[in-house]
Amino acid sequence: MLPAAMRDSAIGAAFAGLPALGWPIAAAGALALVAGLALERRGHRAPVAVQPAPPTVYLRTPTSSDTRSRGELTGGGKANAAAVASPVAGVKPPARPERWSETVFDVIEWRRFEAVVERMFQQAGFVTRSQSHGADGGVDVWLYTHQHPRTPVGAVQCKHWQGKRIGVDKIRELKGVMAARGIERGHFAATTTFTDDAIAFAQSARVNLLDVTRLLDVIAKRTAQQQAELLAVALEGDYWCPTCVNCGVKMIYRQRRSDGSPFWGCANYRTCKTPRIPMRVASK
């Protein structure tokens, strides 16, 4: 239409050939306008109700890290089908112990065990330093005094093992860390027993061995209030649900794709290399 309006001008002469193309362009614009109006009306229709997917069964209160990983667990892929827990195959937590016994060490997970051991040394008057997860350099709890809060005077290693005895190699590792840091006294706490070689080496290496029997003896000598405090530390939160040793978050209930057998797996399984843990509690 521009050349027709400017017929007597230089611009009109230059664009004299455009009217032949004007009608096809106008037709295409009209079709585009009609299509746009149709799409707009369609976009205002009521949304279609979508049935929510079955929720992942968490055996604890989900945390922020769980919220990030839930989409990974239910988002498809080879491993994801095994990651969604069946609502029927829930895990019943073990009975909550009411007093100290070997059962307490049997039902709690490794992180609660380390917390109990650390609290025992705090009750004995030490200042302690520990970390919740990750590489510990061979020591789980460092011991300090109030007079020397910067230089450790003791080192504690903890092993929450079931059935397998602690060998002399683990005691040698602790002794190596003690020698490197100039520490004369070490402690090794375990939920199992020690081999004869480990006991003999510990005596010469000034490492105090604390198996289940000795741990219970130490606890029995504490006041009733201190015993109750230690039991509360042991049974804090989901005490029976294991913690990922690398990520420091509670592991979740999953099932194997092959046979449906349950196991504990890290919520960050795509990036975390922590091995699967069999469902020891469920088997009981």
XYZ file of C-alpha atoms in Angstrom:
284
model
C 0.000 0.000 0.000
C 2.988 2.346 0.528
C 3.752 2.859 -3.218
C 0.072 3.688 -3.932
C 0.054 6.366 -1.223
C 3.323 7.865 -2.447
C 2.620 7.523 -6.195
C 4.057 10.890 -7.231
C 7.188 10.711 -5.119
C 10.596 9.184 -5.752
C 9.940 6.538 -3.104
C 6.710 5.527 -4.853
C 8.564 5.083 -8.141
C 11.258 3.009 -6.497
C 8.709 0.637 -4.924
C 6.308 0.529 -7.885
C 6.670 -3.271 -8.119
C 5.610 -4.018 -4.546
C 1.795 -3.970 -5.018
C 2.083 -7.274 -6.885
C 3.503 -8.862 -3.702
C 1.197 -7.027 -1.326
C -1.778 -9.383 -1.618
C 0.175 -12.631 -0.844
C 1.838 -10.894 2.101
C -1.502 -9.600 3.389
C -3.044 -13.099 3.046
C -0.178 -14.679 4.976
C -0.540 -12.063 7.716
C -4.278 -12.727 7.977
C -3.698 -16.462 8.333
C -1.070 -15.842 11.002
C -3.501 -13.576 12.886
C -6.261 -16.200 12.815
C -3.849 -18.903 13.985
C -2.598 -16.700 16.825
C -6.135 -15.978 18.038
C -6.959 -19.696 17.963
C -3.870 -20.571 20.014
C -4.631 -17.830 22.527
C -8.177 -19.148 23.069
C -6.817 -22.642 23.510
C -4.322 -21.461 26.102
C -7.134 -20.083 28.297
C -8.872 -23.438 28.595
C -9.085 -25.091 32.013
C -6.011 -27.238 32.755
C -6.417 -30.983 32.620
C -6.184 -32.663 36.026
C -3.102 -34.866 36.320
C -2.986 -37.752 38.745
C -0.009 -37.335 41.069
C 2.705 -39.971 40.982
C 2.952 -42.336 43.971
C 5.107 -40.654 46.602
C 8.488 -41.986 47.588
C 8.286 -43.641 50.995
C 10.647 -41.941 53.434
C 11.347 -43.625 56.723
C 12.112 -40.270 58.320
C 11.326 -36.590 57.967
C 12.580 -35.429 54.533
C 15.260 -32.754 54.546
C 16.172 -30.169 51.944
C 18.644 -32.597 50.383
C 15.842 -35.137 50.046
C 13.750 -32.577 48.162
C 16.525 -32.154 45.635
C 17.081 -35.886 45.240
C 13.432 -36.991 45.111
C 13.178 -36.021 41.453
C 16.278 -38.090 40.724
C 14.792 -41.116 42.430
C 11.542 -41.026 40.499
C 12.657 -39.545 37.205
C 13.207 -42.718 35.177
C 16.349 -44.499 34.101
C 17.752 -47.911 34.939
C 18.508 -47.358 38.603
C 15.449 -45.231 39.298
C 12.909 -48.038 39.073
C 14.628 -49.708 41.992
C 14.877 -46.421 43.886
C 11.129 -45.940 44.395
C 10.079 -47.684 47.581
C 6.875 -49.681 47.564
C 4.263 -48.271 49.961
C 3.574 -51.846 51.129
C 7.148 -52.868 51.794
C 7.719 -50.362 54.596
C 10.338 -50.939 57.259
C 9.198 -51.112 60.849
C 11.703 -49.424 63.185
C 13.143 -51.604 65.954
C 11.704 -51.383 69.432
C 13.118 -48.396 71.281
C 15.357 -49.575 74.154
C 14.445 -48.234 77.579
C 17.769 -48.895 79.310
C 21.389 -49.523 78.492
C 22.304 -52.973 77.170
C 24.026 -54.552 74.185
C 20.755 -54.072 72.295
C 21.338 -50.313 72.202
C 24.637 -50.733 70.343
C 22.995 -53.278 68.070
C 20.110 -51.078 66.863
C 21.786 -47.669 66.588
C 23.661 -46.601 63.463
C 27.337 -45.693 63.284
C 26.891 -41.934 63.668
C 24.896 -42.318 66.874
C 27.581 -44.656 68.220
C 30.291 -42.071 67.604
C 28.126 -39.413 69.271
C 27.719 -41.617 72.368
C 31.462 -42.242 72.612
C 32.217 -38.539 72.234
C 29.692 -37.643 74.932
C 31.269 -40.200 77.281
C 34.626 -38.426 77.029
C 32.936 -35.059 77.494
C 31.403 -36.364 80.713
C 34.908 -37.405 81.767
C 36.039 -33.777 81.501
C 37.579 -33.632 78.029
C 36.967 -31.031 75.367
C 36.252 -32.855 72.106
C 36.309 -32.139 68.403
C 34.825 -34.388 65.732
C 33.260 -34.301 62.277
C 29.973 -35.767 61.126
C 31.165 -37.471 57.933
C 33.879 -37.706 55.327
C 37.508 -38.728 55.642
C 38.581 -38.522 59.286
C 42.286 -39.215 58.912
C 42.090 -42.269 61.161
C 40.597 -40.422 64.156
C 36.910 -39.839 64.878
C 37.220 -37.777 68.072
C 40.104 -35.577 69.197
C 40.501 -35.017 72.938
C 41.667 -31.750 74.495
C 41.913 -30.350 77.999
C 40.542 -27.012 79.172
C 44.108 -25.907 79.911
C 45.294 -26.804 76.372
C 42.323 -26.385 74.016
C 44.494 -26.253 70.880
C 46.796 -29.249 71.318
C 45.147 -32.703 71.377
C 46.069 -34.986 74.245
C 44.163 -38.036 73.014
C 42.704 -39.621 69.905
C 39.641 -41.863 69.643
C 38.736 -44.167 66.781
C 35.251 -45.739 66.582
C 34.062 -48.773 64.636
C 30.395 -49.700 64.498
C 30.873 -53.252 63.240
C 28.549 -56.203 63.561
C 30.133 -59.589 64.230
C 33.534 -58.981 62.611
C 36.370 -58.575 65.110
C 38.797 -55.643 65.026
C 42.223 -56.717 63.797
C 45.679 -55.464 64.688
C 45.899 -53.462 61.440
C 43.286 -50.983 62.691
C 45.178 -50.483 65.947
C 48.396 -49.900 64.014
C 46.671 -47.226 61.940
C 45.582 -45.387 65.075
C 49.067 -45.684 66.545
C 50.526 -44.172 63.364
C 48.281 -41.112 63.690
C 49.213 -40.792 67.369
C 52.924 -40.887 66.549
C 52.537 -38.300 63.797
C 50.715 -35.891 66.137
C 52.837 -36.611 69.214
C 49.904 -38.100 71.162
C 50.802 -40.645 73.836
C 47.334 -41.998 74.613
C 44.732 -43.408 72.249
C 41.334 -45.061 72.552
C 39.597 -47.503 70.235
C 35.833 -47.989 70.776
C 33.948 -50.713 68.927
C 30.589 -52.475 68.968
C 32.405 -55.789 68.566
C 35.504 -57.471 70.053
C 39.223 -57.400 69.231
C 41.549 -60.133 68.037
C 44.301 -61.430 70.322
C 46.968 -59.733 68.179
C 45.113 -56.436 68.413
C 44.884 -56.719 72.210
C 48.588 -57.520 72.540
C 49.670 -54.646 70.295
C 47.323 -52.174 71.990
C 48.951 -52.812 75.365
C 52.395 -51.867 74.060
C 51.074 -48.987 71.957
C 49.205 -47.306 74.855
C 45.825 -47.720 73.130
C 42.840 -48.269 75.393
C 40.435 -50.813 73.872
C 36.722 -50.315 74.533
C 34.584 -53.188 73.327
C 30.862 -53.530 74.100
C 31.467 -55.068 77.529
C 33.882 -52.340 78.632
C 31.682 -49.588 77.219
C 28.723 -50.880 79.234
C 30.929 -51.096 82.349
C 31.978 -47.454 81.928
C 28.376 -46.348 81.423
C 27.206 -48.322 84.464
C 29.626 -46.336 86.654
C 28.122 -43.007 85.593
C 25.324 -41.330 87.524
C 21.721 -42.077 86.625
C 21.435 -38.645 85.021
C 24.563 -39.208 82.911
C 23.335 -42.643 81.816
C 20.021 -41.156 80.762
C 21.860 -38.427 78.863
C 23.968 -40.987 76.988
C 20.887 -43.023 76.138
C 19.161 -39.917 74.788
C 22.188 -39.232 72.571
C 22.150 -42.814 71.293
C 18.424 -42.768 70.485
C 18.265 -39.275 69.032
C 16.198 -38.865 65.860
C 16.058 -41.830 63.501
C 18.786 -43.637 65.416
C 18.275 -46.855 63.448
C 18.533 -45.285 59.966
C 22.166 -45.204 58.768
C 23.931 -42.018 57.773
C 25.887 -41.796 54.532
C 29.578 -41.748 55.471
C 30.421 -39.448 52.544
C 27.457 -37.053 52.348
C 26.419 -36.958 56.022
C 22.692 -37.280 55.177
C 20.333 -40.028 56.250
C 20.126 -42.871 53.762
C 16.774 -43.933 52.286
C 14.949 -47.201 51.797
C 15.330 -48.611 48.291
C 14.806 -51.933 46.508
C 16.900 -53.843 44.016
C 15.481 -54.049 40.524
C 16.560 -57.676 40.119
C 14.892 -59.356 43.101
C 13.151 -56.569 45.033
C 15.374 -57.036 48.089
C 15.499 -53.908 50.280
C 18.629 -51.955 51.106
C 19.767 -48.578 52.385
C 21.057 -46.234 49.692
C 22.332 -42.677 49.674
C 19.834 -40.079 48.467
C 22.626 -38.629 46.327
C 23.302 -41.982 44.693
C 24.046 -40.452 41.263
C 27.163 -38.721 42.583
C 27.848 -40.510 45.875
C 29.949 -43.684 45.819
C 28.873 -44.988 49.230
C 28.138 -48.734 48.910
C 24.637 -50.051 49.496
C 23.886 -51.258 53.017
C 21.715 -54.373 53.464
C 18.556 -53.976 55.520
C 19.896 -55.436 58.759
C 16.966 -54.113 60.798
C 14.388 -55.440 58.334
C 15.910 -58.932 58.435
C 15.227 -59.100 62.154
